[in-house]
CSV table of C-alpha atoms and ligand atoms in Angstrom, one decimal:
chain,number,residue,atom,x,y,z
A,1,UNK,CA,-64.0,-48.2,19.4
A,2,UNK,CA,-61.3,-48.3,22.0
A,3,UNK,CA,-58.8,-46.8,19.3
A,4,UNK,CA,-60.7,-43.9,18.8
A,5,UNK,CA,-60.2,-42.7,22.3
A,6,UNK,CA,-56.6,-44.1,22.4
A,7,UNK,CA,-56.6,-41.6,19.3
A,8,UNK,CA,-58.2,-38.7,20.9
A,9,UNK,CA,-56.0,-39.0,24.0
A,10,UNK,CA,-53.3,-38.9,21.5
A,11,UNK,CA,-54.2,-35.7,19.5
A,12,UNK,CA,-54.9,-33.9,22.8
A,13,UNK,CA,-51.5,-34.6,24.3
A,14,UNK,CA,-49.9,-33.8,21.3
A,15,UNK,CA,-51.9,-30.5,21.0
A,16,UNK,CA,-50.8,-29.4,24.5
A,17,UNK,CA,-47.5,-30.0,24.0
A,18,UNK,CA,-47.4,-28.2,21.2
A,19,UNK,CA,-48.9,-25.8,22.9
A,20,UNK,CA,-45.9,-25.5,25.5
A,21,UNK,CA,-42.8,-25.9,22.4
A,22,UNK,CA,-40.2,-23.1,22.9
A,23,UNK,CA,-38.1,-23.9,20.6
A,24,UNK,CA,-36.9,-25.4,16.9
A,25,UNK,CA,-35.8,-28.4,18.9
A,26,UNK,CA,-38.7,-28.8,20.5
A,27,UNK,CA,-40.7,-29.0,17.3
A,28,UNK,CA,-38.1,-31.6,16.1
A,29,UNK,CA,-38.9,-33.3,18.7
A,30,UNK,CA,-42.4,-33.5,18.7
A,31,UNK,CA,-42.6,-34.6,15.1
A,32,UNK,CA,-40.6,-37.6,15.9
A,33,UNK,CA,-42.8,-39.0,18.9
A,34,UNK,CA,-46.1,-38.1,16.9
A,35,UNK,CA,-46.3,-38.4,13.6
A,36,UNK,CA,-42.7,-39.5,12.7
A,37,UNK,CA,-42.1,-43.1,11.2
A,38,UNK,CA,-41.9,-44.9,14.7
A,39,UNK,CA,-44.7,-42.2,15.9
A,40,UNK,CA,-47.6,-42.9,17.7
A,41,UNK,CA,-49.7,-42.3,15.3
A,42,UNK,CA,-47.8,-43.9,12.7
A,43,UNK,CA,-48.4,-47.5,15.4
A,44,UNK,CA,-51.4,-46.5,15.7
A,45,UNK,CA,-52.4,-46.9,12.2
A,46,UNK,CA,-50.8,-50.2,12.5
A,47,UNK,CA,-53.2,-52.0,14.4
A,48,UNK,CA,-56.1,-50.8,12.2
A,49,UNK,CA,-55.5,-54.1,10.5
A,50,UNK,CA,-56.4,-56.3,13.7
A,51,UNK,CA,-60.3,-54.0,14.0
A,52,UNK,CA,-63.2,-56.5,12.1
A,53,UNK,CA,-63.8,-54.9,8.9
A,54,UNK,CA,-66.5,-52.7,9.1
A,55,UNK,CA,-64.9,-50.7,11.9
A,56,UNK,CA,-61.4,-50.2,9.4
A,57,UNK,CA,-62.7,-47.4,7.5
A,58,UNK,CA,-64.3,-45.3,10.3
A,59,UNK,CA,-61.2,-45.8,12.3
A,60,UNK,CA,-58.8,-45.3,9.0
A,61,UNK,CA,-60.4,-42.3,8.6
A,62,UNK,CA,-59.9,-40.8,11.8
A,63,UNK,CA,-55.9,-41.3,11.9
A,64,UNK,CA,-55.8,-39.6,8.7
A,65,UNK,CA,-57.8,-36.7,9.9
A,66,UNK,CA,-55.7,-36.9,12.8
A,67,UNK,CA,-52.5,-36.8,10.6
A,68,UNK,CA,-53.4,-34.0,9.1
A,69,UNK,CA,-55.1,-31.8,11.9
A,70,UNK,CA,-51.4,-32.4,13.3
A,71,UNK,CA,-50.0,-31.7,10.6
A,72,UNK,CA,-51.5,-28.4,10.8
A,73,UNK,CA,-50.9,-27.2,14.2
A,74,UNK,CA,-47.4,-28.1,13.4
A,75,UNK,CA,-47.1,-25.7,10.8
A,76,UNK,CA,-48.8,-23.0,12.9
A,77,UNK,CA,-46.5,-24.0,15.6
A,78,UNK,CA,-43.6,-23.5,13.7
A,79,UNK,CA,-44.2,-20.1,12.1
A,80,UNK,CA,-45.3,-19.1,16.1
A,81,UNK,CA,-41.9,-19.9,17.0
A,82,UNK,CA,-39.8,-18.9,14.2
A,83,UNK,CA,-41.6,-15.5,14.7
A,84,UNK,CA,-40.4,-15.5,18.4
A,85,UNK,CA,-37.1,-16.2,17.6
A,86,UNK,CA,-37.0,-12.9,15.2
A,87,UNK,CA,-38.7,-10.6,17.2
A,88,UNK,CA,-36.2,-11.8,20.5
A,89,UNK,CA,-32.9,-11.1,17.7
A,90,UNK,CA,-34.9,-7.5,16.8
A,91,UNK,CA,-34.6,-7.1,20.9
A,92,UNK,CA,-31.2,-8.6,21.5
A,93,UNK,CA,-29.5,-6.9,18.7
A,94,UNK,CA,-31.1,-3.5,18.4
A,95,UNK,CA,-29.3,-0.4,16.5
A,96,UNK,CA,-29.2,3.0,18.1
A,97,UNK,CA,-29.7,4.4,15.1
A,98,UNK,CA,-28.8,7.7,17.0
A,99,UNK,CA,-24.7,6.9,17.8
A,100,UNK,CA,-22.6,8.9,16.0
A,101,UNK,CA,-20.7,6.3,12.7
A,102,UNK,CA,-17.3,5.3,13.0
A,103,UNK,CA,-15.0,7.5,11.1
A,104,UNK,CA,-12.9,5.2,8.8
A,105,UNK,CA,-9.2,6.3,8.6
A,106,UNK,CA,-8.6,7.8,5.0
A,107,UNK,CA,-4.7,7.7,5.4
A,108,UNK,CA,-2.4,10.3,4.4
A,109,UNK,CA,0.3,11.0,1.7
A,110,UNK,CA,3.8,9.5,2.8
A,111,UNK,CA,6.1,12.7,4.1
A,112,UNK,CA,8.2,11.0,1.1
A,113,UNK,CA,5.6,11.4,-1.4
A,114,UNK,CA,4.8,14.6,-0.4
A,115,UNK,CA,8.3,16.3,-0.8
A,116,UNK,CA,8.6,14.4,-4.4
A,117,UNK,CA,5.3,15.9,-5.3
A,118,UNK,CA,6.3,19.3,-4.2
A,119,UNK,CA,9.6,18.7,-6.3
A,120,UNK,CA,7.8,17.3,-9.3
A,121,UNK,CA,5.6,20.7,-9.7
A,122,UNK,CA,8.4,22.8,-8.9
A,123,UNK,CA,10.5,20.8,-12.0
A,124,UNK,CA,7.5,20.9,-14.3
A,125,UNK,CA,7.3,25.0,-13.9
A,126,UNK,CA,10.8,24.8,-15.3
A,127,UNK,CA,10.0,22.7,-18.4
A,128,UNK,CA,11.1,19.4,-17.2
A,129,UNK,CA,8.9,15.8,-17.6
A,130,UNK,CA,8.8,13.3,-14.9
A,131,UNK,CA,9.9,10.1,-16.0
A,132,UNK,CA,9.8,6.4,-13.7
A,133,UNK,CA,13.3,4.7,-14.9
A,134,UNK,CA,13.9,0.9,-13.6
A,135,UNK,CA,14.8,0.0,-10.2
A,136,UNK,CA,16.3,-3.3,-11.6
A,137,UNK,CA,19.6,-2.3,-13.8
A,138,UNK,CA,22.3,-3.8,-15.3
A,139,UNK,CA,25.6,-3.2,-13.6
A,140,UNK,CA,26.5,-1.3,-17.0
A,141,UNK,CA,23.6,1.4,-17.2
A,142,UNK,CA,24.5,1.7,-13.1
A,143,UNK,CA,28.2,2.4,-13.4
A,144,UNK,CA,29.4,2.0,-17.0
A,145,UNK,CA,27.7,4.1,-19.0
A,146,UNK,CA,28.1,6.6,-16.2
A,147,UNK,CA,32.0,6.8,-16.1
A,148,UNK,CA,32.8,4.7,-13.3
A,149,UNK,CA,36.3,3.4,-13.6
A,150,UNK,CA,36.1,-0.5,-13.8
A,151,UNK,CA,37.9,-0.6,-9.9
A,152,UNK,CA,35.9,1.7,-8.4
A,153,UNK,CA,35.2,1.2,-5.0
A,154,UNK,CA,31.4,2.0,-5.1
A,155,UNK,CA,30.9,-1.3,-7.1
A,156,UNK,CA,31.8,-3.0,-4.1
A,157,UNK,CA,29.6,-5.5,-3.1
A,158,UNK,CA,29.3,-3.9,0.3
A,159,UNK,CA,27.3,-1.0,-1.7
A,160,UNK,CA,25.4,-3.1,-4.3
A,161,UNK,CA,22.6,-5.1,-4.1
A,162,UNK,CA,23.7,-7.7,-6.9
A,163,UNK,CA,20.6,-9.8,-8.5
A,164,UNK,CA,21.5,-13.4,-9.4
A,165,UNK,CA,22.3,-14.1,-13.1
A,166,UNK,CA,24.2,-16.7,-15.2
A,167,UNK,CA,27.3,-16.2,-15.6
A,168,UNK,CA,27.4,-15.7,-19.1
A,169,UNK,CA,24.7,-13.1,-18.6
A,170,UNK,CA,24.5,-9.4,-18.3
A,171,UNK,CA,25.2,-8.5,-14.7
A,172,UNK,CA,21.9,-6.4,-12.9
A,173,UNK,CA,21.9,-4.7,-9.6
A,174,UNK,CA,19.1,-2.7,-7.6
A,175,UNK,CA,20.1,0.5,-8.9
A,176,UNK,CA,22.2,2.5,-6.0
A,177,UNK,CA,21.0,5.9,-7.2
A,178,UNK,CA,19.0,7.3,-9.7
A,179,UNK,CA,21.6,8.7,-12.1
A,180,UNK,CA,21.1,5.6,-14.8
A,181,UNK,CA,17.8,7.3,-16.0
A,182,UNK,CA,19.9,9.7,-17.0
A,183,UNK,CA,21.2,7.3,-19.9
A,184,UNK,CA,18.2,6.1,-20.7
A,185,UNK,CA,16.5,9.3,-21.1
A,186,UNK,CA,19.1,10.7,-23.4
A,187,UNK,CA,19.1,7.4,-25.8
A,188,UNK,CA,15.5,8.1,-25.8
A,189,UNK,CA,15.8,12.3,-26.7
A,190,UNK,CA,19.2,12.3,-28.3
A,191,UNK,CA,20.1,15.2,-30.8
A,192,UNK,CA,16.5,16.7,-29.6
A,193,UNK,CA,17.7,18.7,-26.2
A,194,UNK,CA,16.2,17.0,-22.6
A,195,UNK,CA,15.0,18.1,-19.7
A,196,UNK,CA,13.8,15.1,-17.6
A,197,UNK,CA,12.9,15.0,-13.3
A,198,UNK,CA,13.9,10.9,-12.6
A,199,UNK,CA,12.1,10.6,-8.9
A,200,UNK,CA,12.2,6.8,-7.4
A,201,UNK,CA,13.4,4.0,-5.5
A,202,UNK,CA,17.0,3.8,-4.7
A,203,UNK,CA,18.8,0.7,-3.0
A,204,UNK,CA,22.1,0.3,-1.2
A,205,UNK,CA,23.6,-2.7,1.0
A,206,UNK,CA,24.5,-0.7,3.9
A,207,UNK,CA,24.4,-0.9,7.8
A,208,UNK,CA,21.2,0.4,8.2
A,209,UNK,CA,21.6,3.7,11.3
A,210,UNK,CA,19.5,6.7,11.9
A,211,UNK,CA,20.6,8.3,9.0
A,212,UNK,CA,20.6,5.6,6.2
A,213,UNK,CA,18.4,3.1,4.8
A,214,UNK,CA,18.9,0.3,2.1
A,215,UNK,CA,15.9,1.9,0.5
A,216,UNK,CA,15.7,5.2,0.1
A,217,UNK,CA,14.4,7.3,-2.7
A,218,UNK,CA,16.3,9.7,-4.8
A,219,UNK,CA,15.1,12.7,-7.6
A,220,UNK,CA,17.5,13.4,-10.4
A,221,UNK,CA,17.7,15.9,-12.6
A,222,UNK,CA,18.8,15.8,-16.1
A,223,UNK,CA,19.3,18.7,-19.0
A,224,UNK,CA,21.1,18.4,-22.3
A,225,UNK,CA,21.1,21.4,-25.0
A,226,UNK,CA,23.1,23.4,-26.7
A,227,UNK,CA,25.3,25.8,-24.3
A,228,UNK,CA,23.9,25.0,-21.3
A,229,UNK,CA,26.4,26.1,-19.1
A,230,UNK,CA,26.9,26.0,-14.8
A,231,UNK,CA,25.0,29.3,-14.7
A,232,UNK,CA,21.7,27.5,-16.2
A,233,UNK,CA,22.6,25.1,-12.9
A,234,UNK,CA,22.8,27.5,-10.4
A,235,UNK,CA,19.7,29.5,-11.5
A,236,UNK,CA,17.8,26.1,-11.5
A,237,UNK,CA,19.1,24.9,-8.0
A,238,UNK,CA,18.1,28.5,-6.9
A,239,UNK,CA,15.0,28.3,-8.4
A,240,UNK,CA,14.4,25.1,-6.7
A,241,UNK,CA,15.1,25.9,-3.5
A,242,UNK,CA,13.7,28.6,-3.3
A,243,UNK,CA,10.3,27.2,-3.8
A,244,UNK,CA,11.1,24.3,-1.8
A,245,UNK,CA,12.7,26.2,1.2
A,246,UNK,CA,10.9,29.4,0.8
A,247,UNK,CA,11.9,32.8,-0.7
A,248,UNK,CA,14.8,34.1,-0.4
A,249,UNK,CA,17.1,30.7,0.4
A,250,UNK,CA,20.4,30.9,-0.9
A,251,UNK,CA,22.4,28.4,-2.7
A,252,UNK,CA,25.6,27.3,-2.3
A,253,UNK,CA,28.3,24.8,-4.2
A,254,UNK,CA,31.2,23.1,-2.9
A,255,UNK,CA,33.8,21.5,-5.2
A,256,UNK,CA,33.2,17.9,-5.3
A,257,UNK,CA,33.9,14.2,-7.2
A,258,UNK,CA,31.7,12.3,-9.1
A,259,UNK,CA,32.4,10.0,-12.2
A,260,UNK,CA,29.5,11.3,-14.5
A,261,UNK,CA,29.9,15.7,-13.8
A,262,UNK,CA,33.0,17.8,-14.4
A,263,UNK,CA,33.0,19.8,-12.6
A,264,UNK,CA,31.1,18.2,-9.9
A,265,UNK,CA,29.6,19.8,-7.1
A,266,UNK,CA,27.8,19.2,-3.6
A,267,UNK,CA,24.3,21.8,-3.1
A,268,UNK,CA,23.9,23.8,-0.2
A,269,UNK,CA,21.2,25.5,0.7
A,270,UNK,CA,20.5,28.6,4.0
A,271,UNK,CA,19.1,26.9,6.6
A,272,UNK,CA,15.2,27.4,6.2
A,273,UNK,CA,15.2,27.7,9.9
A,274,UNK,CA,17.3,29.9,11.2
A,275,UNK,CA,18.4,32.3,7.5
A,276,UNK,CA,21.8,31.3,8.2
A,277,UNK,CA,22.0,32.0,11.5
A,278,UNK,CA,22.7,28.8,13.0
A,279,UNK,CA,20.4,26.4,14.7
A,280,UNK,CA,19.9,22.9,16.1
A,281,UNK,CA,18.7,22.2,12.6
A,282,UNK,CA,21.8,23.1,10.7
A,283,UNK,CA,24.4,22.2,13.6
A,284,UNK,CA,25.1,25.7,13.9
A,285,UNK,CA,26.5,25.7,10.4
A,286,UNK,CA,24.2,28.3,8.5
A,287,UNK,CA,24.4,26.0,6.2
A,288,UNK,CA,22.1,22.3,4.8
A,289,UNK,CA,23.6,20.0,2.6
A,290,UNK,CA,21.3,18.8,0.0
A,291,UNK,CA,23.2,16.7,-2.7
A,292,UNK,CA,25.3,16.1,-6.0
A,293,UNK,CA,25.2,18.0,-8.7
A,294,UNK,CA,27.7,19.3,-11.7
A,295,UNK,CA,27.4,19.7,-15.3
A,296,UNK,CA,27.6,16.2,-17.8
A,297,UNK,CA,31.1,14.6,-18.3
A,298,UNK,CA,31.7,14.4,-22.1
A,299,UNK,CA,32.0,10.2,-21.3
A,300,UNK,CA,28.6,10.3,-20.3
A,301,UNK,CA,27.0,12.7,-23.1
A,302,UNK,CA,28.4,10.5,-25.7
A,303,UNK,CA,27.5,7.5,-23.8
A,304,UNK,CA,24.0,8.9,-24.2
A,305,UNK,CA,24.3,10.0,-27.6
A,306,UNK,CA,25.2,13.5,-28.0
A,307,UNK,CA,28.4,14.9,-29.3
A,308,UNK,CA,30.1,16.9,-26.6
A,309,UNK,CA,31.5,19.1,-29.0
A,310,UNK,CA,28.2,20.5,-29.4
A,311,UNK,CA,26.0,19.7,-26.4
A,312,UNK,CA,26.4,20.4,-22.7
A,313,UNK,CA,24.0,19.7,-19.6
A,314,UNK,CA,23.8,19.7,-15.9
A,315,UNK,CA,22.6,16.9,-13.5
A,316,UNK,CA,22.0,16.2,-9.9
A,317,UNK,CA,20.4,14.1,-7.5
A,318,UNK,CA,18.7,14.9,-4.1
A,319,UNK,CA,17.1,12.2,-1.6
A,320,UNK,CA,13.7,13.6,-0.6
A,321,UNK,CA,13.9,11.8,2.6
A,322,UNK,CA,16.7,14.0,4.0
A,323,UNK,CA,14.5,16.7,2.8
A,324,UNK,CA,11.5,15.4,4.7
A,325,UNK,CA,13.6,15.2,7.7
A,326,UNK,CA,15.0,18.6,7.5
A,327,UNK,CA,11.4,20.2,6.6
A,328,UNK,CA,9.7,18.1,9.5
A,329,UNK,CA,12.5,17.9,11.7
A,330,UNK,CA,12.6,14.0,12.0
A,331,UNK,CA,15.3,12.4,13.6
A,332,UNK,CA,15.5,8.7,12.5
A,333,UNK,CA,15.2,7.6,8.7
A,334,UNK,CA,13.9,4.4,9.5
A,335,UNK,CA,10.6,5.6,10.9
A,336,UNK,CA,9.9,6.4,7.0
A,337,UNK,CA,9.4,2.7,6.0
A,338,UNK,CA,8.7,1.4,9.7
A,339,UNK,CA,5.1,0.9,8.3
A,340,UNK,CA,3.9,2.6,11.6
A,341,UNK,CA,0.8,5.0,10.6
A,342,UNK,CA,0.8,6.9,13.7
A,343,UNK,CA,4.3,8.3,12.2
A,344,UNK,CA,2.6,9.2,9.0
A,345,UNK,CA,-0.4,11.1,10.5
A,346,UNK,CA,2.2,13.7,11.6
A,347,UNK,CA,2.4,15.2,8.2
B,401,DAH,N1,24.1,9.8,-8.0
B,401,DAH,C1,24.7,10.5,-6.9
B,401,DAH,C2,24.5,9.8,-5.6
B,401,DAH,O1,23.8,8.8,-5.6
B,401,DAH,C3,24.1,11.9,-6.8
B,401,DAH,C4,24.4,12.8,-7.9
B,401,DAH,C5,25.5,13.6,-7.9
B,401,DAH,C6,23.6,12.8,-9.1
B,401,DAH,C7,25.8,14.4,-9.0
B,401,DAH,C8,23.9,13.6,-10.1
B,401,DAH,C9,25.0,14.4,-10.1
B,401,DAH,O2,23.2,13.7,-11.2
B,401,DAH,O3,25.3,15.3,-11.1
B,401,DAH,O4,25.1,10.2,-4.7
């Protein structure tokens, strides 16, 4: 019977140290010097076969009940433990339930967007559709189709981003101004009269400085009918700016040049500041430049599919970034697209 004490002095030990395990590893542990495969009870069982025969079952018997008393207490053990370890992560990672939440930032509309939404609803009041044209274009729709003379200088590669083609291909730029919706929109409408608003992404391979970008957005204008005349232009400008710049602004045009107007003018509108006065903002001039404009050159009617003889129309195109900058009084264009949201909260 000297196993069945050597037993008994084995289940006691292993019940006290159970007794004592802190931890997982412990348990692990424990298993392996008790009842894992080179466990004491697991040796013990071997030498059941050198007891004389009548004493094999008793003895048998007992390591099994051992086994599974073990066995047991293990189990309890375990859950004891794993119980522990929760109610010690409930402790160490406790939630004041009290705290105020973090407020997550919601953004804001781009200054950018926000002048070309103004301008979109100012445009719509007037009649006029919003249409998204293609930023990619070929070098026809760009210049061509637009009356460009075949040498002239703004087809430069200094000024034009060119995309790579075969040769044998049409050529395609980044479009350097908005002005080729104005083509498209007219093969789209023509002999039915147009009024479309042409707001997007315009790009130009240019030192970048304070006061230009090689992206920069642009809006154009665009209305074909019959006798629409410079008058229609100049109540629409004054229209517009007055709902941009606030009642009252007066409108101003300068002679100017471009291929697709005759006559072509540049916008000016009473500096929203000062009335005309003269201010910091308008360099003391009274006066704020806003952008192209003029009424369709014949080319460029009939490019789009209208006979000149019998339909007319303005145009113009305005970058909403100078806009911003004017309205908001920033100084730099390249804070627009710096990707910095601190500059965007301010608007
Ligand atoms: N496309 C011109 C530019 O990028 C702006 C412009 C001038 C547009 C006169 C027009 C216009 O439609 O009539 O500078």
């Amino acid at each position: 019977m000297r196993m069945i004490e050597e037993l008994a002095t084995i289940e006691q030990q292993a019940q006290q140290e159970l007794a004592q395990a802190q931890s997982l590893e412990d348990l692990t542990q424990w298993k392996t010097t008790y009842l894992g495969k080179a466990g004491a009870l697991t040796r013990l069982s071997r030498g059941l076969g050198g007891l004389p025969a009548e004493e094999r079952p008793v003895v048998g018997q007992r390591v099994n009940q051992a086994r599974t008393t073990l066995d047991t207490a293990f189990q309890d053990a375990e859950a004891r433990i794993k119980y522990a370890t929760l109610q010690a992560s409930l402790e160490t990672d406790r939630i004041d339930v009290t705290l105020p939440g973090r407020v997550s930032d919601i953004g804001r509309l781009h200054p950018t967007t926000q002048v070309l939404r103004t301008v979109s609803s100012i445009f719509n009041e007037m009649g006029f559709q919003v249409w998204e044209s293609r930023e990619v274009e070929t070098d026809e729709y760009n210049f061509g189709l637009l009356n460009f003379p075949p040498d002239h200088p703004a087809r430069d590669m200094q000024d034009t981003f060119y995309v790579e083609t075969p040769p044998e291909a049409p050529k395609l730029v980044l479009r350097t101004h908005t002005s080729p919706g104005q083509i498209h929109a007219m093969r789209r409408y023509a002999p039915e009269p147009v009024r479309v608003l042409l707001p997007g992404k315009c790009y130009r391979n240019e030192q970048v400085t304070a006061r230009s970008e090689i992206m920069f957005h642009q809006f154009e204008f665009l209305a074909v009918g019959r006798n629409i005349t410079m008058g229609d232009l100049k109540g629409t400008l004054k229209t517009f700016a007055e709902h941009m710049f606030g009642k009252g602004t007066r409108v101003r045009l300068r002679a100017s040049y471009f291929p697709f107007t005759e006559p072509s003018a540049e916008m000016d509108v009473s500096c929203f500041l000062c009335q005309g006065k003269g201010c910091r903002v308008c360099k003391y001039a009274g006066w704020l430049e806003i952008g192209g404009c003029g009424m369709v050159h014949p080319n460029v009617l009939r490019n789009g599919g209208y006979d000149p003889d019998e339909f007319s129309g303005f145009a113009g195109g305005f970058g909403p970034e100078r806009i911003a900058m004017m309205r908001y009084g920033i100084e730099d264009i390249r804070w627009f697209y710096s990707g910095d949201v601190r500059f965007i909260n301010q608007f």
